[in-house]
mmCIF file of C-alpha atoms in Angstrom:
data_model
loop_
_atom_site.group_PDB
_atom_site.id
_atom_site.type_symbol
_atom_site.label_atom_id
_atom_site.label_comp_id
_atom_site.label_asym_id
_atom_site.label_seq_id
_atom_site.Cartn_x
_atom_site.Cartn_y
_atom_site.Cartn_z
ATOM 1 C CA MET A 1 119.784 55.588 -21.813
ATOM 2 C CA LEU A 2 118.133 52.162 -21.802
ATOM 3 C CA LEU A 3 119.223 49.777 -19.084
ATOM 4 C CA SER A 4 119.999 47.013 -21.573
ATOM 5 C CA SER A 5 122.354 49.191 -23.642
ATOM 6 C CA ASP A 6 123.919 51.448 -21.014
ATOM 7 C CA PRO A 7 127.738 51.389 -21.402
ATOM 8 C CA SER A 8 128.086 52.024 -17.655
ATOM 9 C CA LEU A 9 127.295 48.328 -17.204
ATOM 10 C CA GLU A 10 130.876 47.720 -18.287
ATOM 11 C CA PRO A 11 133.871 47.987 -15.896
ATOM 12 C CA GLY A 12 133.503 50.987 -13.626
ATOM 13 C CA LEU A 13 129.982 50.216 -12.472
ATOM 14 C CA ASP A 14 131.290 49.475 -8.976
ATOM 15 C CA GLN A 15 132.721 53.009 -8.838
ATOM 16 C CA ARG A 16 129.355 54.492 -9.810
ATOM 17 C CA ILE A 17 127.681 52.550 -6.998
ATOM 18 C CA ALA A 18 130.334 53.637 -4.481
ATOM 19 C CA GLN A 19 129.877 57.254 -5.551
ATOM 20 C CA ALA A 20 126.104 56.998 -5.204
ATOM 21 C CA ILE A 21 126.494 55.618 -1.678
ATOM 22 C CA GLU A 22 128.882 58.438 -0.818
ATOM 23 C CA ARG A 23 126.396 60.995 -2.145
ATOM 24 C CA HIS A 24 123.139 59.575 -0.776
ATOM 25 C CA ARG A 25 124.204 57.393 2.185
ATOM 26 C CA PRO A 26 127.458 58.884 3.503
ATOM 27 C CA GLY A 27 126.792 57.532 6.987
ATOM 28 C CA LEU A 28 126.843 53.968 5.649
ATOM 29 C CA ARG A 29 129.793 54.259 3.262
ATOM 30 C CA ASP A 30 132.356 52.812 5.674
ATOM 31 C CA GLN A 31 130.075 49.872 6.451
ATOM 32 C CA VAL A 32 129.796 48.711 2.829
ATOM 33 C CA ASP A 33 132.865 46.727 1.860
ATOM 34 C CA ALA A 34 134.279 46.219 -1.628
ATOM 35 C CA GLY A 35 132.775 42.749 -1.869
ATOM 36 C CA ALA A 36 129.274 44.086 -1.324
ATOM 37 C CA ILE A 37 129.782 46.806 -3.937
ATOM 38 C CA ASP A 38 131.053 44.229 -6.438
ATOM 39 C CA ALA A 39 128.017 42.042 -5.712
ATOM 40 C CA MET A 40 125.614 44.965 -6.191
ATOM 41 C CA ALA A 41 127.329 45.754 -9.490
ATOM 42 C CA GLU A 42 126.911 42.138 -10.624
ATOM 43 C CA TYR A 43 123.257 42.222 -9.532
ATOM 44 C CA THR A 44 122.758 45.318 -11.694
ATOM 45 C CA ARG A 45 124.396 43.639 -14.694
ATOM 46 C CA GLU A 46 122.272 40.512 -14.309
ATOM 47 C CA LEU A 47 119.101 42.572 -13.968
ATOM 48 C CA SER A 48 120.014 44.343 -17.210
ATOM 49 C CA ARG A 49 120.642 41.074 -19.056
ATOM 50 C CA TRP A 50 117.450 39.456 -17.870
ATOM 51 C CA ASN A 51 115.372 42.580 -18.359
ATOM 52 C CA ALA A 52 116.314 42.734 -22.030
ATOM 53 C CA VAL A 53 114.628 39.347 -22.520
ATOM 54 C CA HIS A 54 112.058 38.978 -19.748
ATOM 55 C CA ASN A 55 110.933 42.580 -19.116
ATOM 56 C CA LEU A 56 111.370 42.384 -15.338
ATOM 57 C CA THR A 57 111.292 46.108 -14.559
ATOM 58 C CA ALA A 58 110.115 49.386 -16.068
ATOM 59 C CA ILE A 59 113.243 51.142 -14.800
ATOM 60 C CA GLU A 60 115.196 52.169 -17.885
ATOM 61 C CA SER A 61 118.615 53.347 -16.716
ATOM 62 C CA VAL A 62 121.476 52.103 -14.586
ATOM 63 C CA ASP A 63 121.385 55.266 -12.484
ATOM 64 C CA GLU A 64 117.734 54.560 -11.672
ATOM 65 C CA VAL A 65 118.544 50.972 -10.674
ATOM 66 C CA ILE A 66 121.284 52.254 -8.385
ATOM 67 C CA ARG A 67 119.041 54.881 -6.803
ATOM 68 C CA ARG A 68 115.671 53.141 -6.683
ATOM 69 C CA HIS A 69 116.876 49.602 -5.935
ATOM 70 C CA LEU A 70 120.249 49.795 -4.186
ATOM 71 C CA ILE A 71 120.262 53.186 -2.438
ATOM 72 C CA ASP A 72 116.589 52.986 -1.466
ATOM 73 C CA THR A 73 117.056 49.524 0.064
ATOM 74 C CA MET A 74 120.044 50.707 2.067
ATOM 75 C CA GLY A 75 117.724 52.955 4.060
ATOM 76 C CA ALA A 76 116.225 49.826 5.647
ATOM 77 C CA TRP A 77 119.593 48.287 6.518
ATOM 78 C CA PRO A 78 120.234 49.982 9.924
ATOM 79 C CA GLY A 79 116.733 49.113 11.137
ATOM 80 C CA LEU A 80 117.098 45.538 9.956
ATOM 81 C CA ARG A 81 120.291 45.209 11.975
ATOM 82 C CA ARG A 82 118.679 46.801 15.003
ATOM 83 C CA PHE A 83 115.643 44.526 15.074
ATOM 84 C CA LEU A 84 117.685 41.397 14.362
ATOM 85 C CA TYR A 85 119.725 42.360 17.434
ATOM 86 C CA VAL A 86 116.548 42.867 19.488
ATOM 87 C CA TYR A 87 115.261 39.479 18.380
ATOM 88 C CA ALA A 88 118.545 37.745 19.228
ATOM 89 C CA SER A 89 118.720 39.507 22.603
ATOM 90 C CA ASN A 90 115.194 38.418 23.507
ATOM 91 C CA ASN A 91 116.075 34.880 22.472
ATOM 92 C CA LEU A 92 119.180 34.874 24.659
ATOM 93 C CA LEU A 93 117.257 36.332 27.585
ATOM 94 C CA GLY A 94 114.666 33.564 27.319
ATOM 95 C CA GLN A 95 117.406 30.933 27.356
ATOM 96 C CA GLN A 96 119.163 32.489 30.347
ATOM 97 C CA THR A 97 115.992 32.747 32.414
ATOM 98 C CA GLY A 98 115.033 29.176 31.625
ATOM 99 C CA THR A 99 111.680 30.141 30.143
ATOM 100 C CA SER A 100 109.716 27.031 29.344
ATOM 101 C CA PRO A 101 108.642 26.234 25.768
ATOM 102 C CA GLN A 102 105.047 26.500 26.945
ATOM 103 C CA THR A 103 105.411 30.214 27.754
ATOM 104 C CA ALA A 104 107.883 31.381 25.097
ATOM 105 C CA SER A 105 109.056 30.216 21.702
ATOM 106 C CA PRO A 106 112.248 28.129 21.869
ATOM 107 C CA PHE A 107 114.291 29.813 19.120
ATOM 108 C CA GLN A 108 116.537 26.915 18.180
ATOM 109 C CA ALA A 109 117.238 27.899 14.583
ATOM 110 C CA PRO A 110 119.142 31.070 13.632
ATOM 111 C CA PRO A 111 116.755 33.948 12.935
ATOM 112 C CA TYR A 112 115.671 34.640 9.391
ATOM 113 C CA VAL A 113 113.862 37.321 7.398
ATOM 114 C CA VAL A 114 111.011 36.994 4.890
ATOM 115 C CA ASP A 115 110.621 39.344 1.911
ATOM 116 C CA VAL A 116 107.047 39.271 0.608
ATOM 117 C CA GLY A 117 106.617 40.110 -3.068
ATOM 118 C CA SER A 118 110.363 40.291 -3.623
ATOM 119 C CA GLY A 119 110.037 41.108 -7.326
ATOM 120 C CA ASN A 120 113.530 41.791 -8.640
ATOM 121 C CA GLY A 121 115.087 41.260 -5.220
ATOM 122 C CA VAL A 122 114.204 44.559 -3.603
ATOM 123 C CA PRO A 123 114.636 44.885 -0.766
ATOM 124 C CA GLY A 124 115.436 41.308 0.277
ATOM 125 C CA LEU A 125 118.222 40.264 -2.077
ATOM 126 C CA VAL A 126 120.002 43.607 -1.768
ATOM 127 C CA LEU A 127 119.848 43.337 2.040
ATOM 128 C CA ALA A 128 121.332 39.837 1.800
ATOM 129 C CA ILE A 129 124.251 41.341 -0.120
ATOM 130 C CA LEU A 130 124.764 44.050 2.494
ATOM 131 C CA GLU A 131 124.343 41.802 5.548
ATOM 132 C CA PRO A 132 126.578 38.732 5.080
ATOM 133 C CA SER A 133 125.039 36.673 7.886
ATOM 134 C CA LEU A 134 121.434 37.272 6.824
ATOM 135 C CA ARG A 135 119.228 34.262 6.088
ATOM 136 C CA ILE A 136 116.216 35.278 4.016
ATOM 137 C CA TYR A 137 113.273 33.812 2.161
ATOM 138 C CA LEU A 138 112.294 35.684 -1.008
ATOM 139 C CA ILE A 139 108.619 35.046 -1.755
ATOM 140 C CA GLU A 140 107.683 35.928 -5.329
ATOM 141 C CA LYS A 141 104.566 34.763 -7.164
ATOM 142 C CA SER A 142 105.871 35.493 -10.681
ATOM 143 C CA SER A 143 107.750 32.454 -11.971
ATOM 144 C CA ARG A 144 110.052 34.478 -14.226
ATOM 145 C CA LYS A 145 111.016 36.853 -11.437
ATOM 146 C CA ALA A 146 111.549 33.904 -9.091
ATOM 147 C CA ALA A 147 113.813 32.318 -11.732
ATOM 148 C CA PHE A 148 115.803 35.563 -11.886
ATOM 149 C CA LEU A 149 116.146 35.604 -8.096
ATOM 150 C CA ARG A 150 117.423 32.015 -8.031
ATOM 151 C CA HIS A 151 119.877 32.783 -10.812
ATOM 152 C CA VAL A 152 121.292 35.862 -9.115
ATOM 153 C CA ALA A 153 121.493 34.173 -5.707
ATOM 154 C CA ALA A 154 123.480 31.331 -7.304
ATOM 155 C CA THR A 155 125.658 33.713 -9.315
ATOM 156 C CA LEU A 156 126.552 35.684 -6.183
ATOM 157 C CA GLY A 157 127.124 32.567 -4.085
ATOM 158 C CA LEU A 158 124.167 33.275 -1.807
ATOM 159 C CA SER A 159 122.119 30.115 -2.360
ATOM 160 C CA GLY A 160 123.061 28.730 1.051
ATOM 161 C CA ARG A 161 121.217 31.537 2.861
ATOM 162 C CA VAL A 162 118.889 33.067 0.254
ATOM 163 C CA PHE A 163 115.888 30.832 -0.438
ATOM 164 C CA VAL A 164 113.417 31.633 -3.218
ATOM 165 C CA VAL A 165 109.790 30.537 -2.882
ATOM 166 C CA SER A 166 107.678 30.910 -6.019
ATOM 167 C CA ALA A 167 104.113 31.083 -4.693
ATOM 168 C CA ASP A 168 101.423 33.407 -3.416
ATOM 169 C CA VAL A 169 102.375 34.313 0.144
ATOM 170 C CA ALA A 170 98.970 33.184 1.425
ATOM 171 C CA GLN A 171 99.820 29.600 0.387
ATOM 172 C CA VAL A 172 103.389 29.604 1.720
ATOM 173 C CA GLN A 173 104.204 27.427 4.713
ATOM 174 C CA LEU A 174 107.820 27.571 5.826
ATOM 175 C CA ASP A 175 109.328 24.464 7.408
ATOM 176 C CA GLU A 176 111.083 26.592 10.040
ATOM 177 C CA ARG A 177 108.434 28.906 11.454
ATOM 178 C CA ASP A 178 110.398 29.423 14.667
ATOM 179 C CA GLY A 179 113.047 32.041 14.038
ATOM 180 C CA CYS A 180 111.077 34.468 11.853
ATOM 181 C CA ALA A 181 112.521 37.766 13.062
ATOM 182 C CA ILE A 182 111.343 40.189 10.369
ATOM 183 C CA ILE A 183 108.823 40.169 7.534
ATOM 184 C CA LEU A 184 109.369 42.999 5.077
ATOM 185 C CA SER A 185 108.015 44.350 1.835
ATOM 186 C CA ARG A 186 108.221 47.195 -0.631
ATOM 187 C CA ALA A 187 105.449 47.868 -3.158
ATOM 188 C CA PHE A 188 103.629 44.578 -2.477
ATOM 189 C CA ALA A 189 100.251 45.681 -1.147
ATOM 190 C CA ALA A 190 98.615 48.119 1.247
ATOM 191 C CA LEU A 191 99.971 47.790 4.777
ATOM 192 C CA GLU A 192 96.861 46.129 6.192
ATOM 193 C CA ASP A 193 96.827 43.564 3.374
ATOM 194 C CA PHE A 194 100.548 42.892 3.758
ATOM 195 C CA LEU A 195 100.053 42.208 7.479
ATOM 196 C CA ASP A 196 96.990 40.010 6.935
ATOM 197 C CA ARG A 197 98.552 37.914 4.184
ATOM 198 C CA SER A 198 101.805 37.303 6.054
ATOM 199 C CA TRP A 199 100.399 36.860 9.578
ATOM 200 C CA HIS A 200 100.627 33.048 9.379
ATOM 201 C CA LEU A 201 104.401 33.297 8.857
ATOM 202 C CA SER A 202 104.934 35.310 12.042
ATOM 203 C CA GLN A 203 105.317 34.550 15.730
ATOM 204 C CA GLN A 204 105.036 36.664 18.866
ATOM 205 C CA GLN A 205 108.382 38.450 18.500
ATOM 206 C CA THR A 206 108.278 39.002 14.741
ATOM 207 C CA HIS A 207 108.510 42.572 13.422
ATOM 208 C CA TRP A 208 107.157 43.772 10.087
ATOM 209 C CA LEU A 209 108.854 46.422 7.942
ATOM 210 C CA TYR A 210 106.649 48.219 5.442
ATOM 211 C CA MET A 211 108.550 50.504 3.066
ATOM 212 C CA ALA A 212 105.907 53.127 2.406
ATOM 213 C CA GLY A 213 105.863 56.104 0.082
ATOM 214 C CA ARG A 214 103.655 58.962 1.235
ATOM 215 C CA ARG A 215 102.810 58.724 4.907
ATOM 216 C CA ASP A 216 99.279 60.039 4.457
ATOM 217 C CA GLN A 217 98.476 57.113 2.164
ATOM 218 C CA VAL A 218 99.062 54.513 4.892
ATOM 219 C CA LEU A 219 95.629 53.636 6.240
ATOM 220 C CA GLY A 220 95.535 53.400 10.037
ATOM 221 C CA LEU A 221 98.652 55.477 10.645
ATOM 222 C CA ALA A 222 97.851 58.632 12.627
ATOM 223 C CA GLN A 223 99.508 61.169 14.883
ATOM 224 C CA ILE A 224 97.747 61.576 18.212
ATOM 225 C CA GLN A 225 98.985 64.140 20.758
ATOM 226 C CA GLY A 226 102.364 64.299 19.090
ATOM 227 C CA SER A 227 102.924 60.535 18.899
ATOM 228 C CA TRP A 228 102.431 58.261 15.914
ATOM 229 C CA ARG A 229 100.343 55.129 16.286
ATOM 230 C CA TYR A 230 98.953 52.432 14.019
ATOM 231 C CA ASP A 231 95.545 50.773 14.156
ATOM 232 C CA HIS A 232 94.860 48.040 11.641
ATOM 233 C CA PRO A 233 91.511 49.005 10.046
ATOM 234 C CA ARG A 234 90.149 45.448 10.365
ATOM 235 C CA ARG A 235 92.132 44.090 13.334
ATOM 236 C CA PRO A 236 92.842 47.005 15.695
ATOM 237 C CA GLY A 237 93.869 44.771 18.576
ATOM 238 C CA ASP A 238 96.517 42.696 16.807
ATOM 239 C CA PHE A 239 99.227 45.176 15.801
ATOM 240 C CA CYS A 240 100.964 48.272 17.080
ATOM 241 C CA LEU A 241 103.557 50.697 15.743
ATOM 242 C CA GLU A 242 107.108 50.050 16.879
ATOM 243 C CA SER A 243 108.721 52.967 15.048
ATOM 244 C CA LEU A 244 108.214 55.299 12.102
ATOM 245 C CA GLU A 245 111.290 56.550 10.269
ATOM 246 C CA THR A 246 111.441 59.110 7.484
ATOM 247 C CA ASP A 247 114.174 58.554 4.909
ATOM 248 C CA PHE A 248 115.322 61.759 3.196
ATOM 249 C CA ALA A 249 118.115 60.232 1.092
ATOM 250 C CA LEU A 250 116.238 60.359 -2.215
ATOM 251 C CA GLU A 251 113.858 62.802 -3.818
ATOM 252 C CA ALA A 252 110.905 60.424 -3.558
ATOM 253 C CA GLU A 253 109.137 60.308 -0.212
ATOM 254 C CA ARG A 254 110.013 57.198 1.800
ATOM 255 C CA HIS A 255 108.821 56.122 5.238
ATOM 256 C CA LEU A 256 109.897 52.976 7.060
ATOM 257 C CA VAL A 257 106.988 51.668 9.116
ATOM 258 C CA TRP A 258 107.980 49.083 11.739
ATOM 259 C CA ILE A 259 105.058 47.064 13.152
ATOM 260 C CA ARG A 260 104.908 44.377 15.801
ATOM 261 C CA ARG A 261 102.254 42.208 17.372
ATOM 262 C CA ARG A 262 100.564 43.474 20.471
ATOM 263 C CA ALA A 263 101.573 41.493 23.540
ATOM 264 C CA SER A 264 99.331 38.479 23.942
#
């Protein structure tokens, strides 16, 4: 059934989302409150309305939106929380030890996340719904998709912490570079290109999350003596693998590749 005409967009959509979470992400069900489910339902409705006019996505059914946008994104949520905590802990440690600004970044602003090539808001906007304290920049080159993101952020009351930037990431300069905890992306570019094009937005303690499909298609990722490692094909000394997670929640293969800078 076409997304624009699916009757499940009417009341009851929140129940369908809750059931999908229970089926595919049972370990997260108790962490997703009713407000987040309502917001994800409204996101799905708005995507349907806009898609009928602006052709934002090739996904044709509500069930596919729930699985491929909402449920898939939720796989990145625990890691996002974990690395935000690591970033905040490192910040606090630097303050407590009196580290000078010359030897460590003085994280004055609250940490934020950057979603490169946000498209229809996946994963960034969905993560902002799930994580109520998250501040995130959604970078999207397409003006019509950026307009959709602004509309949905305003509709859901997220405009105070979800900021849409309509530009090529290579030309983006954020006013608040300090505080960039995580840069993430799904289906934007090959991993090495994603890292290269977003490097200027990062700082020493930034982590990157690359939501990959097949593991063997990620150039530079290899298993050596039982341990996974990553070597950027053009810049082998700049990055290293922090963790590699396999997500089995959906039929499609999904790997969460967490990258960080090598210590300088």
